[in-house]
PDB file of C-alpha atoms in Angstrom:
ATOM      1  CA  MET A   1      13.644   0.894 -19.933  1.00 41.00           C
ATOM      2  CA  GLY A   2      11.336  -0.112 -22.600  1.00 42.00           C
ATOM      3  CA  ALA A   3      12.928  -1.921 -25.465  1.00 41.00           C
ATOM      4  CA  ALA A   4      11.247  -5.022 -27.004  1.00 40.00           C
ATOM      5  CA  VAL A   5      10.997  -6.928 -23.841  1.00 38.00           C
ATOM      6  CA  LEU A   6       8.867  -9.753 -25.007  1.00 39.00           C
ATOM      7  CA  THR A   7       7.480  -8.869 -28.571  1.00 37.00           C
ATOM      8  CA  GLY A   8       3.685  -9.717 -28.754  1.00 38.00           C
ATOM      9  CA  LEU A   9       3.692 -11.470 -25.209  1.00 39.00           C
ATOM     10  CA  LEU A  10       2.354  -8.994 -22.875  1.00 40.00           C
ATOM     11  CA  LEU A  11      -0.588  -7.922 -24.586  1.00 37.00           C
ATOM     12  CA  ALA A  12      -3.299  -9.912 -22.259  1.00 39.00           C
ATOM     13  CA  THR A  13      -2.459  -8.316 -18.952  1.00 43.00           C
ATOM     14  CA  GLY A  14      -3.778  -5.373 -16.640  1.00 47.00           C
ATOM     15  CA  ILE A  15      -2.966  -4.405 -13.095  1.00 57.00           C
ATOM     16  CA  SER A  16      -4.614  -6.146 -10.287  1.00 52.00           C
ATOM     17  CA  GLY A  17      -4.134  -7.222  -6.930  1.00 55.00           C
ATOM     18  CA  CYS A  18      -3.078 -10.335  -5.213  1.00 61.00           C
ATOM     19  CA  GLY A  19      -5.392 -13.213  -6.448  1.00 55.00           C
ATOM     20  CA  GLY A  20      -7.268 -10.872  -8.804  1.00 51.00           C
ATOM     21  CA  ALA A  21      -9.170 -12.600 -11.651  1.00 47.00           C
ATOM     22  CA  GLU A  22      -7.455 -12.184 -15.171  1.00 50.00           C
ATOM     23  CA  PRO A  23      -9.032  -9.331 -16.914  1.00 44.00           C
ATOM     24  CA  ALA A  24     -10.390  -9.215 -20.600  1.00 39.00           C
ATOM     25  CA  PRO A  25      -7.114  -8.255 -22.697  1.00 37.00           C
ATOM     26  CA  ARG A  26      -6.320  -4.685 -23.232  1.00 34.00           C
ATOM     27  CA  GLU A  27      -3.152  -2.662 -24.658  1.00 33.00           C
ATOM     28  CA  LEU A  28      -0.954  -1.097 -21.972  1.00 35.00           C
ATOM     29  CA  ALA A  29       1.573   1.549 -22.544  1.00 37.00           C
ATOM     30  CA  ALA A  30       5.327   1.151 -22.103  1.00 39.00           C
ATOM     31  CA  PRO A  31       6.575   0.999 -18.605  1.00 46.00           C
ATOM     32  CA  VAL A  32       7.784   4.423 -17.067  1.00 45.00           C
ATOM     33  CA  GLU A  33      11.772   4.807 -16.791  1.00 51.00           C
ATOM     34  CA  LEU A  34      12.698   4.275 -13.018  1.00 55.00           C
ATOM     35  CA  PRO A  35      15.034   6.891 -11.503  1.00 52.00           C
ATOM     36  CA  THR A  36      18.384   5.653 -11.341  1.00 50.00           C
ATOM     37  CA  GLU A  37      19.562   8.116  -8.571  1.00 47.00           C
ATOM     38  CA  ALA A  38      17.633   9.754  -6.219  1.00 47.00           C
ATOM     39  CA  PRO A  39      13.678   8.845  -5.777  1.00 46.00           C
ATOM     40  CA  VAL A  40      11.102  10.992  -7.397  1.00 42.00           C
ATOM     41  CA  GLU A  41       7.904  12.210  -5.987  1.00 47.00           C
ATOM     42  CA  ALA A  42       5.050  11.071  -8.088  1.00 43.00           C
ATOM     43  CA  PRO A  43       1.613  13.297  -7.621  1.00 42.00           C
ATOM     44  CA  ALA A  44      -0.986  10.808  -6.340  1.00 43.00           C
ATOM     45  CA  ASP A  45      -3.571  12.057  -8.918  1.00 43.00           C
ATOM     46  CA  GLN A  46      -1.033  11.947 -11.996  1.00 41.00           C
ATOM     47  CA  PRO A  47      -0.127   8.726 -12.632  1.00 40.00           C
ATOM     48  CA  THR A  48       3.014   7.924 -14.927  1.00 40.00           C
ATOM     49  CA  GLU A  49       2.630   5.846 -17.905  1.00 43.00           C
ATOM     50  CA  ALA A  50       1.346   2.436 -17.010  1.00 41.00           C
ATOM     51  CA  PRO A  51       3.661  -0.432 -16.934  1.00 45.00           C
ATOM     52  CA  PRO A  52       4.000  -3.145 -19.648  1.00 43.00           C
ATOM     53  CA  ALA A  53       2.017  -5.809 -18.081  1.00 44.00           C
ATOM     54  CA  VAL A  54       0.254  -5.574 -14.707  1.00 40.00           C
ATOM     55  CA  GLU A  55      -1.608  -8.251 -13.091  1.00 39.00           C
ATOM     56  CA  ALA A  56      -1.272  -8.620  -9.303  1.00 36.00           C
ATOM     57  CA  MET A  57      -0.741 -11.276  -6.445  1.00 34.00           C
ATOM     58  CA  GLY A  58       2.158 -10.670  -3.950  1.00 36.00           C
ATOM     59  CA  ALA A  59       4.008  -8.288  -1.492  1.00 36.00           C
ATOM     60  CA  ALA A  60       6.745  -8.574   0.654  1.00 37.00           C
ATOM     61  CA  PRO A  61       7.626  -8.693   4.410  1.00 38.00           C
ATOM     62  CA  SER A  62       9.575  -5.940   6.088  1.00 39.00           C
ATOM     63  CA  ALA A  63      12.961  -4.719   6.048  1.00 41.00           C
ATOM     64  CA  LYS A  64      12.670  -4.367   9.989  1.00 44.00           C
ATOM     65  CA  ALA A  65      12.631  -8.231  10.314  1.00 43.00           C
ATOM     66  CA  SER A  66      16.063  -9.784  10.026  1.00 42.00           C
ATOM     67  CA  PRO A  67      16.570 -12.336   7.687  1.00 45.00           C
ATOM     68  CA  SER A  68      16.332 -15.887   8.697  1.00 46.00           C
ATOM     69  CA  ALA A  69      19.722 -17.807   8.664  1.00 46.00           C
ATOM     70  CA  ARG A  70      19.402 -20.176   5.994  1.00 49.00           C
ATOM     71  CA  PRO A  71      19.855 -23.790   7.444  1.00 50.00           C
ATOM     72  CA  THR A  72      22.005 -26.400   5.920  1.00 52.00           C
ATOM     73  CA  ALA A  73      20.215 -27.479   2.592  1.00 50.00           C
ATOM     74  CA  LYS A  74      18.745 -31.064   2.763  1.00 53.00           C
ATOM     75  CA  PRO A  75      19.240 -33.791   0.100  1.00 56.00           C
ATOM     76  CA  LYS A  76      17.360 -32.963  -3.102  1.00 53.00           C
ATOM     77  CA  PRO A  77      13.751 -34.791  -3.428  1.00 56.00           C
ATOM     78  CA  THR A  78      13.921 -38.217  -4.963  1.00 60.00           C
ATOM     79  CA  ARG A  79      10.374 -37.872  -6.369  1.00 63.00           C
ATOM     80  CA  THR A  80      10.522 -39.228  -9.881  1.00 62.00           C
ATOM     81  CA  ALA A  81       6.801 -38.426 -10.756  1.00 67.00           C
ATOM     82  CA  ALA A  82       6.324 -36.521 -14.212  1.00 68.00           C
ATOM     83  CA  GLY A  83       3.662 -34.519 -12.706  1.00 92.00           C
ATOM     84  CA  PRO A  84       1.343 -33.604  -9.858  1.00 97.00           C
ATOM     85  CA  LEU A  85      -0.893 -36.160  -8.114  1.00 97.00           C
ATOM     86  CA  SER A  86      -4.234 -36.755  -9.674  1.00 94.00           C
ATOM     87  CA  THR A  87      -6.028 -37.082  -6.537  1.00 96.00           C
ATOM     88  CA  PRO A  88      -4.415 -34.495  -3.905  1.00 97.00           C
ATOM     89  CA  LYS A  89      -3.750 -35.144  -0.453  1.00 97.00           C
ATOM     90  CA  PRO A  90      -5.665 -33.046   1.972  1.00 96.00           C
ATOM     91  CA  PRO A  91      -3.711 -29.425   2.828  1.00 95.00           C
ATOM     92  CA  THR A  92      -1.663 -29.119   5.775  1.00 94.00           C
ATOM     93  CA  GLU A  93      -2.231 -25.489   5.936  1.00 93.00           C
ATOM     94  CA  THR A  94      -5.626 -24.846   7.263  1.00 90.00           C
ATOM     95  CA  ARG A  95      -5.122 -20.868   7.761  1.00 91.00           C
ATOM     96  CA  VAL A  96      -5.434 -19.658   4.235  1.00 95.00           C
ATOM     97  CA  PRO A  97      -5.455 -16.376   2.539  1.00 95.00           C
ATOM     98  CA  PRO A  98      -8.601 -14.138   1.835  1.00 93.00           C
ATOM     99  CA  PRO A  99     -10.605 -14.679  -1.435  1.00 88.00           C
ATOM    100  CA  PRO A 100      -9.375 -12.606  -4.406  1.00 85.00           C
ATOM    101  CA  PRO A 101     -10.882  -9.333  -4.754  1.00 84.00           C
ATOM    102  CA  LYS A 102     -13.516  -8.422  -7.501  1.00 83.00           C
ATOM    103  CA  PRO A 103     -12.549  -7.242 -11.048  1.00 83.00           C
ATOM    104  CA  ALA A 104     -11.478  -3.616 -11.180  1.00 83.00           C
ATOM    105  CA  PRO A 105     -14.141  -1.682 -13.238  1.00 85.00           C
ATOM    106  CA  SER A 106     -13.275  -1.091 -17.148  1.00 86.00           C
ATOM    107  CA  GLY A 107     -11.293   1.782 -18.021  1.00 88.00           C
ATOM    108  CA  CYS A 108     -10.152   2.685 -14.500  1.00 92.00           C
ATOM    109  CA  GLN A 109      -6.641   3.871 -14.406  1.00 94.00           C
ATOM    110  CA  PRO A 110      -4.073   3.142 -11.443  1.00 95.00           C
ATOM    111  CA  THR A 111      -3.032   6.103  -9.175  1.00 96.00           C
ATOM    112  CA  TYR A 112       0.491   6.852  -7.608  1.00 97.00           C
ATOM    113  CA  GLN A 113       1.193   7.575  -3.880  1.00 94.00           C
ATOM    114  CA  GLY A 114       4.389   8.815  -2.156  1.00 93.00           C
ATOM    115  CA  THR A 115       8.019   8.564  -3.748  1.00 94.00           C
ATOM    116  CA  GLN A 116       8.682   5.728  -6.051  1.00 97.00           C
ATOM    117  CA  ALA A 117      11.955   3.966  -5.112  1.00 98.00           C
ATOM    118  CA  THR A 118      15.047   3.827  -7.483  1.00 97.00           C
ATOM    119  CA  ARG A 119      15.763   0.888  -9.856  1.00 97.00           C
ATOM    120  CA  SER A 120      18.762  -0.198  -7.773  1.00 97.00           C
ATOM    121  CA  GLN A 121      16.515  -0.082  -4.636  1.00 98.00           C
ATOM    122  CA  VAL A 122      14.289  -2.345  -6.129  1.00 98.00           C
ATOM    123  CA  LYS A 123      16.669  -4.760  -7.331  1.00 98.00           C
ATOM    124  CA  ALA A 124      18.205  -4.507  -3.642  1.00 98.00           C
ATOM    125  CA  ALA A 125      14.730  -5.339  -2.210  1.00 98.00           C
ATOM    126  CA  LEU A 126      13.870  -8.304  -4.500  1.00 98.00           C
ATOM    127  CA  GLY A 127      17.590  -9.847  -3.926  1.00 98.00           C
ATOM    128  CA  ASP A 128      16.832  -9.748  -0.245  1.00 98.00           C
ATOM    129  CA  ALA A 129      13.540 -10.900  -0.372  1.00 98.00           C
ATOM    130  CA  ALA A 130      14.460 -13.902  -2.488  1.00 98.00           C
ATOM    131  CA  ALA A 131      17.428 -14.621  -0.169  1.00 97.00           C
ATOM    132  CA  ARG A 132      14.993 -15.491   2.970  1.00 96.00           C
ATOM    133  CA  THR A 133      14.067 -18.723   4.279  1.00 96.00           C
ATOM    134  CA  TYR A 134      10.282 -18.362   5.045  1.00 96.00           C
ATOM    135  CA  TRP A 135       9.735 -21.756   6.352  1.00 95.00           C
ATOM    136  CA  PRO A 136      12.770 -22.199   8.522  1.00 95.00           C
ATOM    137  CA  THR A 137      11.274 -24.960  10.645  1.00 94.00           C
ATOM    138  CA  SER A 138       8.746 -27.323   8.476  1.00 94.00           C
ATOM    139  CA  ALA A 139      10.157 -26.343   5.145  1.00 96.00           C
ATOM    140  CA  PRO A 140      13.695 -24.890   5.053  1.00 97.00           C
ATOM    141  CA  GLU A 141      14.457 -25.978   1.459  1.00 96.00           C
ATOM    142  CA  ILE A 142      12.023 -23.664  -0.046  1.00 98.00           C
ATOM    143  CA  ALA A 143      13.499 -20.872  -1.984  1.00 97.00           C
ATOM    144  CA  ILE A 144      12.029 -18.342  -4.061  1.00 98.00           C
ATOM    145  CA  PRO A 145      14.349 -17.850  -7.310  1.00 98.00           C
ATOM    146  CA  LEU A 146      15.112 -14.232  -7.787  1.00 98.00           C
ATOM    147  CA  VAL A 147      14.392 -14.518 -11.593  1.00 98.00           C
ATOM    148  CA  LEU A 148      10.941 -15.716 -10.683  1.00 98.00           C
ATOM    149  CA  LEU A 149      10.793 -12.702  -7.798  1.00 98.00           C
ATOM    150  CA  LYS A 150      11.809 -10.018 -10.600  1.00 98.00           C
ATOM    151  CA  ALA A 151       9.521 -11.614 -13.370  1.00 98.00           C
ATOM    152  CA  THR A 152       6.525 -11.280 -11.043  1.00 98.00           C
ATOM    153  CA  ALA A 153       7.225  -8.028  -9.794  1.00 98.00           C
ATOM    154  CA  TRP A 154       7.998  -6.904 -13.472  1.00 98.00           C
ATOM    155  CA  GLN A 155       4.670  -8.337 -14.357  1.00 98.00           C
ATOM    156  CA  GLU A 156       2.649  -6.909 -11.717  1.00 97.00           C
ATOM    157  CA  SER A 157       3.922  -3.099 -11.642  1.00 98.00           C
ATOM    158  CA  GLY A 158       6.606  -2.628 -13.851  1.00 97.00           C
ATOM    159  CA  TRP A 159       8.726  -2.472 -10.775  1.00 98.00           C
ATOM    160  CA  GLN A 160       6.568   0.626  -9.727  1.00 98.00           C
ATOM    161  CA  SER A 161       6.814   0.669  -6.089  1.00 98.00           C
ATOM    162  CA  ASN A 162       4.284   3.267  -5.389  1.00 97.00           C
ATOM    163  CA  ILE A 163       1.677   2.212  -7.860  1.00 98.00           C
ATOM    164  CA  VAL A 164      -2.091   1.536  -6.858  1.00 97.00           C
ATOM    165  CA  ALA A 165      -4.078  -0.465  -8.911  1.00 95.00           C
ATOM    166  CA  CYS A 166      -7.989  -0.003  -9.387  1.00 94.00           C
ATOM    167  CA  ASP A 167      -8.748  -3.217  -7.612  1.00 92.00           C
ATOM    168  CA  GLY A 168      -6.645  -2.230  -4.531  1.00 94.00           C
ATOM    169  CA  GLY A 169      -3.226  -3.903  -5.366  1.00 96.00           C
ATOM    170  CA  ILE A 170      -0.559  -2.020  -3.602  1.00 98.00           C
ATOM    171  CA  GLY A 171       3.277  -1.447  -4.959  1.00 98.00           C
ATOM    172  CA  LEU A 172       5.763  -3.428  -6.217  1.00 98.00           C
ATOM    173  CA  MET A 173       4.335  -6.954  -5.987  1.00 98.00           C
ATOM    174  CA  GLN A 174       0.495  -5.670  -5.885  1.00 97.00           C
ATOM    175  CA  VAL A 175      -0.306  -6.878  -2.472  1.00 97.00           C
ATOM    176  CA  MET A 176      -3.959  -6.811  -1.570  1.00 96.00           C
ATOM    177  CA  PRO A 177      -4.283  -5.221   1.728  1.00 97.00           C
ATOM    178  CA  ALA A 178      -6.297  -8.145   3.065  1.00 96.00           C
ATOM    179  CA  THR A 179      -3.592 -10.524   2.164  1.00 96.00           C
ATOM    180  CA  ALA A 180      -1.227  -8.219   3.848  1.00 97.00           C
ATOM    181  CA  ASP A 181      -2.953  -8.735   7.072  1.00 97.00           C
ATOM    182  CA  TRP A 182      -3.239 -12.037   6.749  1.00 97.00           C
ATOM    183  CA  MET A 183       0.188 -12.808   6.065  1.00 95.00           C
ATOM    184  CA  ASN A 184       1.272 -10.651   9.225  1.00 96.00           C
ATOM    185  CA  GLN A 185      -1.106 -12.465  11.241  1.00 95.00           C
ATOM    186  CA  ARG A 186      -0.135 -16.103   9.662  1.00 93.00           C
ATOM    187  CA  PHE A 187       3.565 -15.514  10.367  1.00 92.00           C
ATOM    188  CA  GLY A 188       3.555 -13.104  13.253  1.00 93.00           C
ATOM    189  CA  GLN A 189       5.242 -10.016  11.349  1.00 94.00           C
ATOM    190  CA  SER A 190       4.369  -6.621  10.969  1.00 96.00           C
ATOM    191  CA  TYR A 191       5.125  -5.909   7.305  1.00 97.00           C
ATOM    192  CA  ASP A 192       4.289  -2.570   5.885  1.00 97.00           C
ATOM    193  CA  ILE A 193       2.512  -2.908   2.583  1.00 97.00           C
ATOM    194  CA  GLY A 194       3.423   0.634   1.494  1.00 97.00           C
ATOM    195  CA  ASP A 195       7.393   0.110   2.152  1.00 98.00           C
ATOM    196  CA  TYR A 196       8.734  -0.946  -0.874  1.00 98.00           C
ATOM    197  CA  ARG A 197      10.987  -3.728   0.616  1.00 98.00           C
ATOM    198  CA  ASP A 198       8.170  -4.854   2.939  1.00 98.00           C
ATOM    199  CA  ASN A 199       6.229  -5.143  -0.370  1.00 98.00           C
ATOM    200  CA  ALA A 200       8.708  -7.527  -1.897  1.00 98.00           C
ATOM    201  CA  TYR A 201       8.847  -9.512   0.922  1.00 98.00           C
ATOM    202  CA  LEU A 202       5.063  -9.917   1.621  1.00 98.00           C
ATOM    203  CA  GLY A 203       5.262 -11.088  -2.195  1.00 98.00           C
ATOM    204  CA  ALA A 204       8.068 -13.545  -1.759  1.00 98.00           C
ATOM    205  CA  ASN A 205       6.525 -14.640   1.406  1.00 97.00           C
ATOM    206  CA  TYR A 206       3.108 -15.402  -0.455  1.00 97.00           C
ATOM    207  CA  LEU A 207       4.804 -17.351  -2.803  1.00 98.00           C
ATOM    208  CA  ALA A 208       6.801 -19.419  -0.474  1.00 98.00           C
ATOM    209  CA  TRP A 209       3.137 -20.056   1.072  1.00 98.00           C
ATOM    210  CA  LEU A 210       1.866 -21.136  -2.042  1.00 98.00           C
ATOM    211  CA  THR A 211       4.705 -23.477  -2.609  1.00 98.00           C
ATOM    212  CA  LYS A 212       4.263 -25.194   0.703  1.00 98.00           C
ATOM    213  CA  TYR A 213       0.418 -25.504   0.196  1.00 98.00           C
ATOM    214  CA  ILE A 214       0.305 -26.716  -3.345  1.00 98.00           C
ATOM    215  CA  GLY A 215       3.562 -28.562  -2.721  1.00 98.00           C
ATOM    216  CA  ASP A 216       2.113 -30.517   0.086  1.00 97.00           C
ATOM    217  CA  MET A 217      -1.341 -31.149  -1.781  1.00 98.00           C
ATOM    218  CA  TYR A 218       0.032 -32.254  -5.380  1.00 98.00           C
ATOM    219  CA  PHE A 219       3.681 -32.984  -5.188  1.00 97.00           C
ATOM    220  CA  GLU A 220       4.572 -34.943  -1.994  1.00 96.00           C
ATOM    221  CA  ALA A 221       6.649 -31.839  -0.306  1.00 96.00           C
ATOM    222  CA  ASP A 222       8.716 -31.977  -3.277  1.00 97.00           C
ATOM    223  CA  TYR A 223       9.002 -28.020  -3.284  1.00 97.00           C
ATOM    224  CA  ARG A 224      11.274 -27.352  -6.305  1.00 97.00           C
ATOM    225  CA  LEU A 225      10.422 -24.174  -8.483  1.00 97.00           C
ATOM    226  CA  ASP A 226      12.424 -25.586 -11.342  1.00 96.00           C
ATOM    227  CA  ALA A 227      11.689 -24.932 -14.953  1.00 96.00           C
ATOM    228  CA  SER A 228      13.099 -27.934 -16.156  1.00 95.00           C
ATOM    229  CA  LEU A 229      10.388 -30.064 -14.449  1.00 96.00           C
ATOM    230  CA  CYS A 230       7.630 -28.474 -16.562  1.00 97.00           C
ATOM    231  CA  THR A 231       6.390 -29.769 -19.730  1.00 96.00           C
ATOM    232  CA  ASP A 232       4.180 -28.165 -22.405  1.00 94.00           C
ATOM    233  CA  GLU A 233       1.189 -28.873 -20.261  1.00 95.00           C
ATOM    234  CA  LEU A 234       0.802 -25.979 -17.906  1.00 97.00           C
ATOM    235  CA  ASN A 235      -0.446 -28.203 -14.685  1.00 96.00           C
ATOM    236  CA  SER A 236       2.560 -30.413 -15.263  1.00 97.00           C
ATOM    237  CA  CYS A 237       4.970 -28.527 -12.501  1.00 98.00           C
ATOM    238  CA  LEU A 238       4.665 -26.573  -9.236  1.00 98.00           C
ATOM    239  CA  LEU A 239       6.304 -23.496 -10.635  1.00 98.00           C
ATOM    240  CA  ASN A 240       3.357 -23.117 -12.998  1.00 98.00           C
ATOM    241  CA  ALA A 241       0.911 -23.326 -10.170  1.00 98.00           C
ATOM    242  CA  ILE A 242       2.430 -20.787  -7.756  1.00 98.00           C
ATOM    243  CA  ILE A 243       2.580 -18.571 -10.477  1.00 98.00           C
ATOM    244  CA  SER A 244      -1.155 -19.147 -11.142  1.00 98.00           C
ATOM    245  CA  ALA A 245      -2.318 -19.171  -7.809  1.00 98.00           C
ATOM    246  CA  TYR A 246      -0.482 -15.686  -7.249  1.00 97.00           C
ATOM    247  CA  ASN A 247      -2.919 -13.933  -9.406  1.00 96.00           C
ATOM    248  CA  TYR A 248      -5.971 -16.117  -9.044  1.00 95.00           C
ATOM    249  CA  GLY A 249      -5.766 -17.213  -5.695  1.00 96.00           C
ATOM    250  CA  HIS A 250      -4.873 -20.544  -3.870  1.00 97.00           C
ATOM    251  CA  ASN A 251      -8.554 -22.082  -4.132  1.00 96.00           C
ATOM    252  CA  ALA A 252      -8.506 -21.642  -8.002  1.00 97.00           C
ATOM    253  CA  VAL A 253      -5.819 -23.831  -8.521  1.00 98.00           C
ATOM    254  CA  ALA A 254      -5.575 -26.399  -5.638  1.00 98.00           C
ATOM    255  CA  ARG A 255      -8.821 -27.698  -4.473  1.00 96.00           C
ATOM    256  CA  GLU A 256      -9.401 -30.987  -2.379  1.00 95.00           C
ATOM    257  CA  GLY A 257     -10.042 -33.890  -4.429  1.00 95.00           C
ATOM    258  CA  GLU A 258      -9.387 -32.282  -7.597  1.00 97.00           C
ATOM    259  CA  PRO A 259      -6.611 -32.269 -10.219  1.00 97.00           C
ATOM    260  CA  LEU A 260      -4.333 -29.133 -10.334  1.00 98.00           C
ATOM    261  CA  THR A 261      -5.669 -26.509 -12.590  1.00 97.00           C
ATOM    262  CA  ILE A 262      -4.115 -23.277 -14.295  1.00 98.00           C
ATOM    263  CA  PRO A 263      -7.179 -21.037 -14.706  1.00 97.00           C
ATOM    264  CA  ASN A 264      -5.089 -18.152 -16.319  1.00 97.00           C
ATOM    265  CA  PRO A 265      -2.708 -19.655 -18.907  1.00 98.00           C
ATOM    266  CA  GLN A 266      -1.946 -16.362 -20.328  1.00 98.00           C
ATOM    267  CA  TYR A 267      -0.477 -14.744 -16.958  1.00 98.00           C
ATOM    268  CA  VAL A 268       1.276 -17.782 -16.517  1.00 98.00           C
ATOM    269  CA  ARG A 269       3.086 -17.895 -20.029  1.00 98.00           C
ATOM    270  CA  ASN A 270       3.876 -14.339 -19.548  1.00 98.00           C
ATOM    271  CA  VAL A 271       5.653 -14.728 -16.040  1.00 98.00           C
ATOM    272  CA  ARG A 272       7.855 -17.737 -17.389  1.00 98.00           C
ATOM    273  CA  ALA A 273       8.695 -15.903 -20.471  1.00 98.00           C
ATOM    274  CA  LEU A 274       9.917 -12.739 -18.311  1.00 98.00           C
ATOM    275  CA  MET A 275      11.947 -15.221 -16.167  1.00 98.00           C
ATOM    276  CA  THR A 276      14.308 -15.722 -18.954  1.00 98.00           C
ATOM    277  CA  GLU A 277      13.762 -12.644 -21.325  1.00 97.00           C
ATOM    278  CA  CYS A 278      12.711  -9.651 -19.137  1.00 97.00           C
ATOM    279  CA  VAL A 279      14.575  -6.508 -19.419  1.00 97.00           C
ATOM    280  CA  CYS A 280      14.623  -6.334 -16.103  1.00 96.00           C
ATOM    281  CA  LEU A 281      16.975  -9.324 -15.641  1.00 96.00           C
ATOM    282  CA  ASN A 282      19.809  -6.977 -16.714  1.00 93.00           C
ATOM    283  CA  TYR A 283      19.058  -4.355 -13.771  1.00 91.00           C
TER     284      TYR A 283
END
């Protein structure tokens, strides 16, 4: 799986859970080869090679919950502003996720628990998660692009479903247990963070929540996660903002009365590049 995915791009990332701080740059080994047929049991005390770039932030809702029927698409937003509002509107969401975890100790290595999902299983889980409607009533137009979900999962875990980071991030989307608990309470779900399908849903659901939270504050409810709306300035578009917030937490990116901020530019650039160049897009 290892061929040159992004030469020289993924040098500044490490494994961390949802909302984790961007650690000091360190080299990471190439990702392990995921099984293509039957799942392989990975000993918890003998981690396989570390993924290419693994910073964290998301997780997914459970396969137990049937996907919501996608309502009729609304007309495309007509907003013509080039970027975010300089003075944001008050947030419409008052129930917010817990703060990010403390950085993991230097030199700590991730562990592995349980059975690793196959490449085809991960691909199916991410596809299902991207196809869901997470705000069917208040914002049915919010959609998480599949390429964004695939790229984020690769950045976070190298598509390793059974990896546990030193800061507590779990699985495919490196969801923090506290974040998963909050998501389940906020949306009335019972997603299992240890199940790779639920982990994918949790990650996508969190990206959807960030899309609404930041979209309402800075983009006047224009929820388009379209790369064509971005300029060379990283704080120019909603797509970059939610990628940043997935890694650093919502409050590091969007604060009442303050301009939109991108505190982790390397992470954002990595994920944006993976959206077009990741080897995982061909799986």
